[in-house]
Amino acid sequence: SDLYNVILCVGWAGVLTKIALHYAKGGDVTTVYPGIRELLVVSQTAAVMEILHAASGLVRSPLGTTFAQVFSRIFVLWGGLELGSKDVTQSYFVTQMVIAWSLSEIIRYSFYAINLIKGKVPAFLQWIRYSAFMILYPMGISGEMMTMYKALPYIAEKQSLSISLPNRYNFAFNYYGFVVVSLALLYPLGTYVLYGYMLSQRKKVIGGAKKEKKE
């Protein structure tokens, strides 16, 4: 809905503003996360609704790409940042990642909100929506991967989110191994799919608009 888009646009703008004010006041990269944590957790976790929206047909976004994008961020947020390692939360890569997330979401949610409310989006916002990802995706994805890479020693030491045998369900899960596989295989594959999807959308939307003008 338009209210959902407006609320999350404001939420991500708040995250970005907090980062800007932190640095404007002479804050250090190691102390960014505590100041943005609560708003970031709420704004990003709320995006789970988008998987439900895509699955129910409420929006036209493909379920696969929507799930991949939302899951990767939830994975980094709850399976990396929120585990409790200061080596992770004090990293420069967290700031890089969250700035990329914030800019992407401000653009995306404002695009959706204006489209729903007015029925048409200004040309400049449409261009930004289908162009900014070329910089913001690599910036965000590399930040996510480095954040999870930095979390590996902590995950190995604490056995975070792992399930060991014996247990009543006779089930084991090695979270450290899952993260390694994700970084080595799932992230490269997911990046290829998401980036390819956005490039095709850009060609269709911006290319189509140019074709209409010529005609």
PDB file of C-alpha atoms in Angstrom, residues 49-212:
ATOM      1  CA  MET A  49       6.108  -8.165   4.105  1.00  0.00           C
ATOM      2  CA  GLU A  50       7.288  -7.710   0.519  1.00  0.00           C
ATOM      3  CA  ILE A  51       7.774 -11.463   0.138  1.00  0.00           C
ATOM      4  CA  LEU A  52       4.150 -11.916   1.203  1.00  0.00           C
ATOM      5  CA  HIS A  53       3.045  -9.128  -1.162  1.00  0.00           C
ATOM      6  CA  ALA A  54       4.830 -10.798  -4.098  1.00  0.00           C
ATOM      7  CA  ALA A  55       3.572 -14.281  -3.158  1.00  0.00           C
ATOM      8  CA  SER A  56      -0.046 -13.089  -2.909  1.00  0.00           C
ATOM      9  CA  GLY A  57       0.113 -11.139  -6.171  1.00  0.00           C
ATOM     10  CA  LEU A  58      -0.464  -7.817  -4.407  1.00  0.00           C
ATOM     11  CA  VAL A  59       2.544  -6.452  -6.311  1.00  0.00           C
ATOM     12  CA  ARG A  60       3.944  -7.473  -9.689  1.00  0.00           C
ATOM     13  CA  SER A  61       7.488  -8.083  -8.410  1.00  0.00           C
ATOM     14  CA  PRO A  62       8.818 -11.620  -9.120  1.00  0.00           C
ATOM     15  CA  LEU A  63       8.716 -13.753  -5.988  1.00  0.00           C
ATOM     16  CA  GLY A  64      12.177 -15.270  -6.600  1.00  0.00           C
ATOM     17  CA  THR A  65      14.118 -12.005  -6.886  1.00  0.00           C
ATOM     18  CA  THR A  66      12.100 -10.402  -4.073  1.00  0.00           C
ATOM     19  CA  PHE A  67      12.817 -13.338  -1.763  1.00  0.00           C
ATOM     20  CA  ALA A  68      16.540 -13.375  -2.650  1.00  0.00           C
ATOM     21  CA  GLN A  69      16.991  -9.665  -1.982  1.00  0.00           C
ATOM     22  CA  VAL A  70      15.016  -9.557   1.271  1.00  0.00           C
ATOM     23  CA  PHE A  71      16.453 -12.841   2.594  1.00  0.00           C
ATOM     24  CA  SER A  72      20.066 -11.767   1.971  1.00  0.00           C
ATOM     25  CA  ARG A  73      19.553  -8.624   4.049  1.00  0.00           C
ATOM     26  CA  ILE A  74      17.703 -10.441   6.843  1.00  0.00           C
ATOM     27  CA  PHE A  75      20.521 -12.997   6.784  1.00  0.00           C
ATOM     28  CA  VAL A  76      23.165 -10.271   7.267  1.00  0.00           C
ATOM     29  CA  LEU A  77      21.122  -8.310   9.813  1.00  0.00           C
ATOM     30  CA  TRP A  78      20.053 -11.140  12.115  1.00  0.00           C
ATOM     31  CA  GLY A  79      22.710 -13.699  11.200  1.00  0.00           C
ATOM     32  CA  GLY A  80      25.648 -11.285  11.303  1.00  0.00           C
ATOM     33  CA  LEU A  81      25.147  -7.859  12.839  1.00  0.00           C
ATOM     34  CA  GLU A  82      22.788  -8.911  15.609  1.00  0.00           C
ATOM     35  CA  LEU A  83      24.879 -11.849  16.828  1.00  0.00           C
ATOM     36  CA  GLY A  84      26.824  -9.493  19.083  1.00  0.00           C
ATOM     37  CA  SER A  85      30.365  -9.333  17.665  1.00  0.00           C
ATOM     38  CA  LYS A  86      31.924  -5.877  17.967  1.00  0.00           C
ATOM     39  CA  ASP A  87      34.418  -6.817  15.231  1.00  0.00           C
ATOM     40  CA  VAL A  88      31.414  -6.914  12.897  1.00  0.00           C
ATOM     41  CA  THR A  89      29.406  -3.907  14.076  1.00  0.00           C
ATOM     42  CA  GLN A  90      32.485  -1.648  14.259  1.00  0.00           C
ATOM     43  CA  SER A  91      33.562  -2.423  10.700  1.00  0.00           C
ATOM     44  CA  TYR A  92      33.661   0.190   7.940  1.00  0.00           C
ATOM     45  CA  PHE A  93      31.787  -2.275   5.713  1.00  0.00           C
ATOM     46  CA  VAL A  94      28.657  -1.969   7.862  1.00  0.00           C
ATOM     47  CA  THR A  95      28.437   1.754   7.140  1.00  0.00           C
ATOM     48  CA  GLN A  96      29.102   1.160   3.438  1.00  0.00           C
ATOM     49  CA  MET A  97      26.397  -1.500   3.317  1.00  0.00           C
ATOM     50  CA  VAL A  98      23.765   0.463   5.239  1.00  0.00           C
ATOM     51  CA  ILE A  99      24.315   3.620   3.165  1.00  0.00           C
ATOM     52  CA  ALA A 100      23.767   1.544   0.007  1.00  0.00           C
ATOM     53  CA  TRP A 101      20.661  -0.083   1.523  1.00  0.00           C
ATOM     54  CA  SER A 102      19.269   3.290   2.629  1.00  0.00           C
ATOM     55  CA  LEU A 103      19.761   5.031  -0.715  1.00  0.00           C
ATOM     56  CA  SER A 104      18.313   2.051  -2.605  1.00  0.00           C
ATOM     57  CA  GLU A 105      15.230   1.911  -0.404  1.00  0.00           C
ATOM     58  CA  ILE A 106      14.594   5.668  -0.335  1.00  0.00           C
ATOM     59  CA  ILE A 107      14.612   5.641  -4.140  1.00  0.00           C
ATOM     60  CA  ARG A 108      12.524   2.471  -4.413  1.00  0.00           C
ATOM     61  CA  TYR A 109       9.865   3.306  -1.820  1.00  0.00           C
ATOM     62  CA  SER A 110       9.459   6.908  -3.019  1.00  0.00           C
ATOM     63  CA  PHE A 111       9.075   5.546  -6.566  1.00  0.00           C
ATOM     64  CA  TYR A 112       6.367   3.100  -5.463  1.00  0.00           C
ATOM     65  CA  ALA A 113       4.576   5.639  -3.245  1.00  0.00           C
ATOM     66  CA  ILE A 114       4.407   8.352  -5.936  1.00  0.00           C
ATOM     67  CA  ASN A 115       3.340   5.791  -8.539  1.00  0.00           C
ATOM     68  CA  LEU A 116       0.494   4.562  -6.319  1.00  0.00           C
ATOM     69  CA  ILE A 117      -0.647   8.030  -5.242  1.00  0.00           C
ATOM     70  CA  LYS A 118      -0.300   9.912  -8.533  1.00  0.00           C
ATOM     71  CA  GLY A 119      -0.341   7.095 -11.060  1.00  0.00           C
ATOM     72  CA  LYS A 120       2.764   8.444 -12.781  1.00  0.00           C
ATOM     73  CA  VAL A 121       6.383   8.916 -11.692  1.00  0.00           C
ATOM     74  CA  PRO A 122       8.547  11.909 -12.702  1.00  0.00           C
ATOM     75  CA  ALA A 123      11.040  11.018 -15.436  1.00  0.00           C
ATOM     76  CA  PHE A 124      14.079  11.852 -13.283  1.00  0.00           C
ATOM     77  CA  LEU A 125      12.918   9.523 -10.478  1.00  0.00           C
ATOM     78  CA  GLN A 126      12.239   6.738 -12.978  1.00  0.00           C
ATOM     79  CA  TRP A 127      15.758   7.159 -14.385  1.00  0.00           C
ATOM     80  CA  ILE A 128      17.281   7.076 -10.878  1.00  0.00           C
ATOM     81  CA  ARG A 129      15.173   4.029  -9.925  1.00  0.00           C
ATOM     82  CA  TYR A 130      16.515   2.038 -12.882  1.00  0.00           C
ATOM     83  CA  SER A 131      20.080   3.403 -12.898  1.00  0.00           C
ATOM     84  CA  ALA A 132      21.293   3.889  -9.302  1.00  0.00           C
ATOM     85  CA  PHE A 133      21.392   0.123  -8.712  1.00  0.00           C
ATOM     86  CA  MET A 134      24.432  -0.117 -11.015  1.00  0.00           C
ATOM     87  CA  ILE A 135      26.468   1.553  -8.255  1.00  0.00           C
ATOM     88  CA  LEU A 136      24.404   0.774  -5.153  1.00  0.00           C
ATOM     89  CA  TYR A 137      24.088  -2.997  -5.737  1.00  0.00           C
ATOM     90  CA  PRO A 138      27.864  -3.657  -5.890  1.00  0.00           C
ATOM     91  CA  MET A 139      28.358  -1.273  -2.943  1.00  0.00           C
ATOM     92  CA  GLY A 140      25.703  -3.013  -0.842  1.00  0.00           C
ATOM     93  CA  ILE A 141      26.487  -6.600  -1.822  1.00  0.00           C
ATOM     94  CA  SER A 142      30.247  -6.243  -1.236  1.00  0.00           C
ATOM     95  CA  GLY A 143      29.434  -4.674   2.147  1.00  0.00           C
ATOM     96  CA  GLU A 144      27.138  -7.595   3.006  1.00  0.00           C
ATOM     97  CA  MET A 145      29.742 -10.172   2.019  1.00  0.00           C
ATOM     98  CA  MET A 146      32.528  -8.492   3.981  1.00  0.00           C
ATOM     99  CA  THR A 147      30.250  -8.094   7.009  1.00  0.00           C
ATOM    100  CA  MET A 148      29.512 -11.822   7.000  1.00  0.00           C
ATOM    101  CA  TYR A 149      33.168 -12.654   6.355  1.00  0.00           C
ATOM    102  CA  LYS A 150      34.124 -10.624   9.431  1.00  0.00           C
ATOM    103  CA  ALA A 151      31.468 -12.485  11.444  1.00  0.00           C
ATOM    104  CA  LEU A 152      32.970 -15.917  10.697  1.00  0.00           C
ATOM    105  CA  PRO A 153      35.509 -16.040  13.581  1.00  0.00           C
ATOM    106  CA  TYR A 154      32.792 -15.105  16.092  1.00  0.00           C
ATOM    107  CA  ILE A 155      30.372 -17.661  14.605  1.00  0.00           C
ATOM    108  CA  ALA A 156      33.060 -20.369  14.773  1.00  0.00           C
ATOM    109  CA  GLU A 157      33.954 -19.529  18.390  1.00  0.00           C
ATOM    110  CA  LYS A 158      30.402 -19.226  19.749  1.00  0.00           C
ATOM    111  CA  GLN A 159      28.814 -21.820  17.445  1.00  0.00           C
ATOM    112  CA  SER A 160      26.139 -19.205  16.780  1.00  0.00           C
ATOM    113  CA  LEU A 161      22.813 -20.487  15.366  1.00  0.00           C
ATOM    114  CA  SER A 162      24.262 -23.986  14.992  1.00  0.00           C
ATOM    115  CA  ILE A 163      22.472 -27.137  16.135  1.00  0.00           C
ATOM    116  CA  SER A 164      24.630 -30.014  17.303  1.00  0.00           C
ATOM    117  CA  LEU A 165      23.933 -33.673  17.903  1.00  0.00           C
ATOM    118  CA  PRO A 166      22.664 -35.426  19.906  1.00  0.00           C
ATOM    119  CA  ASN A 167      19.239 -33.833  20.214  1.00  0.00           C
ATOM    120  CA  ARG A 168      15.645 -35.096  20.329  1.00  0.00           C
ATOM    121  CA  TYR A 169      15.085 -34.320  16.643  1.00  0.00           C
ATOM    122  CA  ASN A 170      18.300 -36.026  15.469  1.00  0.00           C
ATOM    123  CA  PHE A 171      19.051 -32.950  13.368  1.00  0.00           C
ATOM    124  CA  ALA A 172      22.308 -31.001  12.997  1.00  0.00           C
ATOM    125  CA  PHE A 173      22.989 -27.643  11.394  1.00  0.00           C
ATOM    126  CA  ASN A 174      26.376 -25.959  11.014  1.00  0.00           C
ATOM    127  CA  TYR A 175      25.755 -22.230  10.608  1.00  0.00           C
ATOM    128  CA  TYR A 176      29.446 -21.496   9.996  1.00  0.00           C
ATOM    129  CA  GLY A 177      29.399 -23.879   7.024  1.00  0.00           C
ATOM    130  CA  PHE A 178      26.174 -22.322   5.756  1.00  0.00           C
ATOM    131  CA  VAL A 179      27.757 -18.847   5.799  1.00  0.00           C
ATOM    132  CA  VAL A 180      30.855 -20.108   3.964  1.00  0.00           C
ATOM    133  CA  VAL A 181      28.717 -21.744   1.266  1.00  0.00           C
ATOM    134  CA  SER A 182      26.597 -18.604   1.023  1.00  0.00           C
ATOM    135  CA  LEU A 183      29.643 -16.404   0.476  1.00  0.00           C
ATOM    136  CA  ALA A 184      31.268 -18.807  -1.990  1.00  0.00           C
ATOM    137  CA  LEU A 185      28.217 -19.857  -4.017  1.00  0.00           C
ATOM    138  CA  LEU A 186      24.876 -18.280  -3.116  1.00  0.00           C
ATOM    139  CA  TYR A 187      25.999 -14.654  -3.130  1.00  0.00           C
ATOM    140  CA  PRO A 188      27.732 -14.777  -6.526  1.00  0.00           C
ATOM    141  CA  LEU A 189      24.745 -16.613  -8.040  1.00  0.00           C
ATOM    142  CA  GLY A 190      22.207 -14.297  -6.414  1.00  0.00           C
ATOM    143  CA  THR A 191      24.134 -11.216  -7.512  1.00  0.00           C
ATOM    144  CA  TYR A 192      24.192 -12.455 -11.101  1.00  0.00           C
ATOM    145  CA  VAL A 193      20.423 -13.082 -11.078  1.00  0.00           C
ATOM    146  CA  LEU A 194      19.449  -9.805  -9.341  1.00  0.00           C
ATOM    147  CA  TYR A 195      21.798  -7.624 -11.376  1.00  0.00           C
ATOM    148  CA  GLY A 196      20.678  -9.299 -14.604  1.00  0.00           C
ATOM    149  CA  TYR A 197      17.027  -8.787 -13.672  1.00  0.00           C
ATOM    150  CA  MET A 198      17.541  -5.077 -12.956  1.00  0.00           C
ATOM    151  CA  LEU A 199      19.497  -4.577 -16.190  1.00  0.00           C
ATOM    152  CA  SER A 200      16.662  -6.155 -18.163  1.00  0.00           C
ATOM    153  CA  GLN A 201      14.137  -3.966 -16.330  1.00  0.00           C
ATOM    154  CA  ARG A 202      16.230  -0.881 -17.068  1.00  0.00           C
ATOM    155  CA  LYS A 203      16.396  -1.754 -20.751  1.00  0.00           C
ATOM    156  CA  LYS A 204      12.643  -2.330 -20.847  1.00  0.00           C
ATOM    157  CA  VAL A 205      11.609   0.793 -18.900  1.00  0.00           C
ATOM    158  CA  ILE A 206      14.190   3.384 -19.979  1.00  0.00           C
ATOM    159  CA  GLY A 207      14.690   1.918 -23.436  1.00  0.00           C
ATOM    160  CA  GLY A 208      10.932   1.766 -23.915  1.00  0.00           C
ATOM    161  CA  ALA A 209      10.517   5.381 -22.808  1.00  0.00           C
ATOM    162  CA  LYS A 210      13.158   6.536 -25.314  1.00  0.00           C
ATOM    163  CA  LYS A 211      11.465   4.555 -28.072  1.00  0.00           C
ATOM    164  CA  GLU A 212       8.108   6.189 -27.287  1.00  0.00           C
TER     165      GLU A 212
END
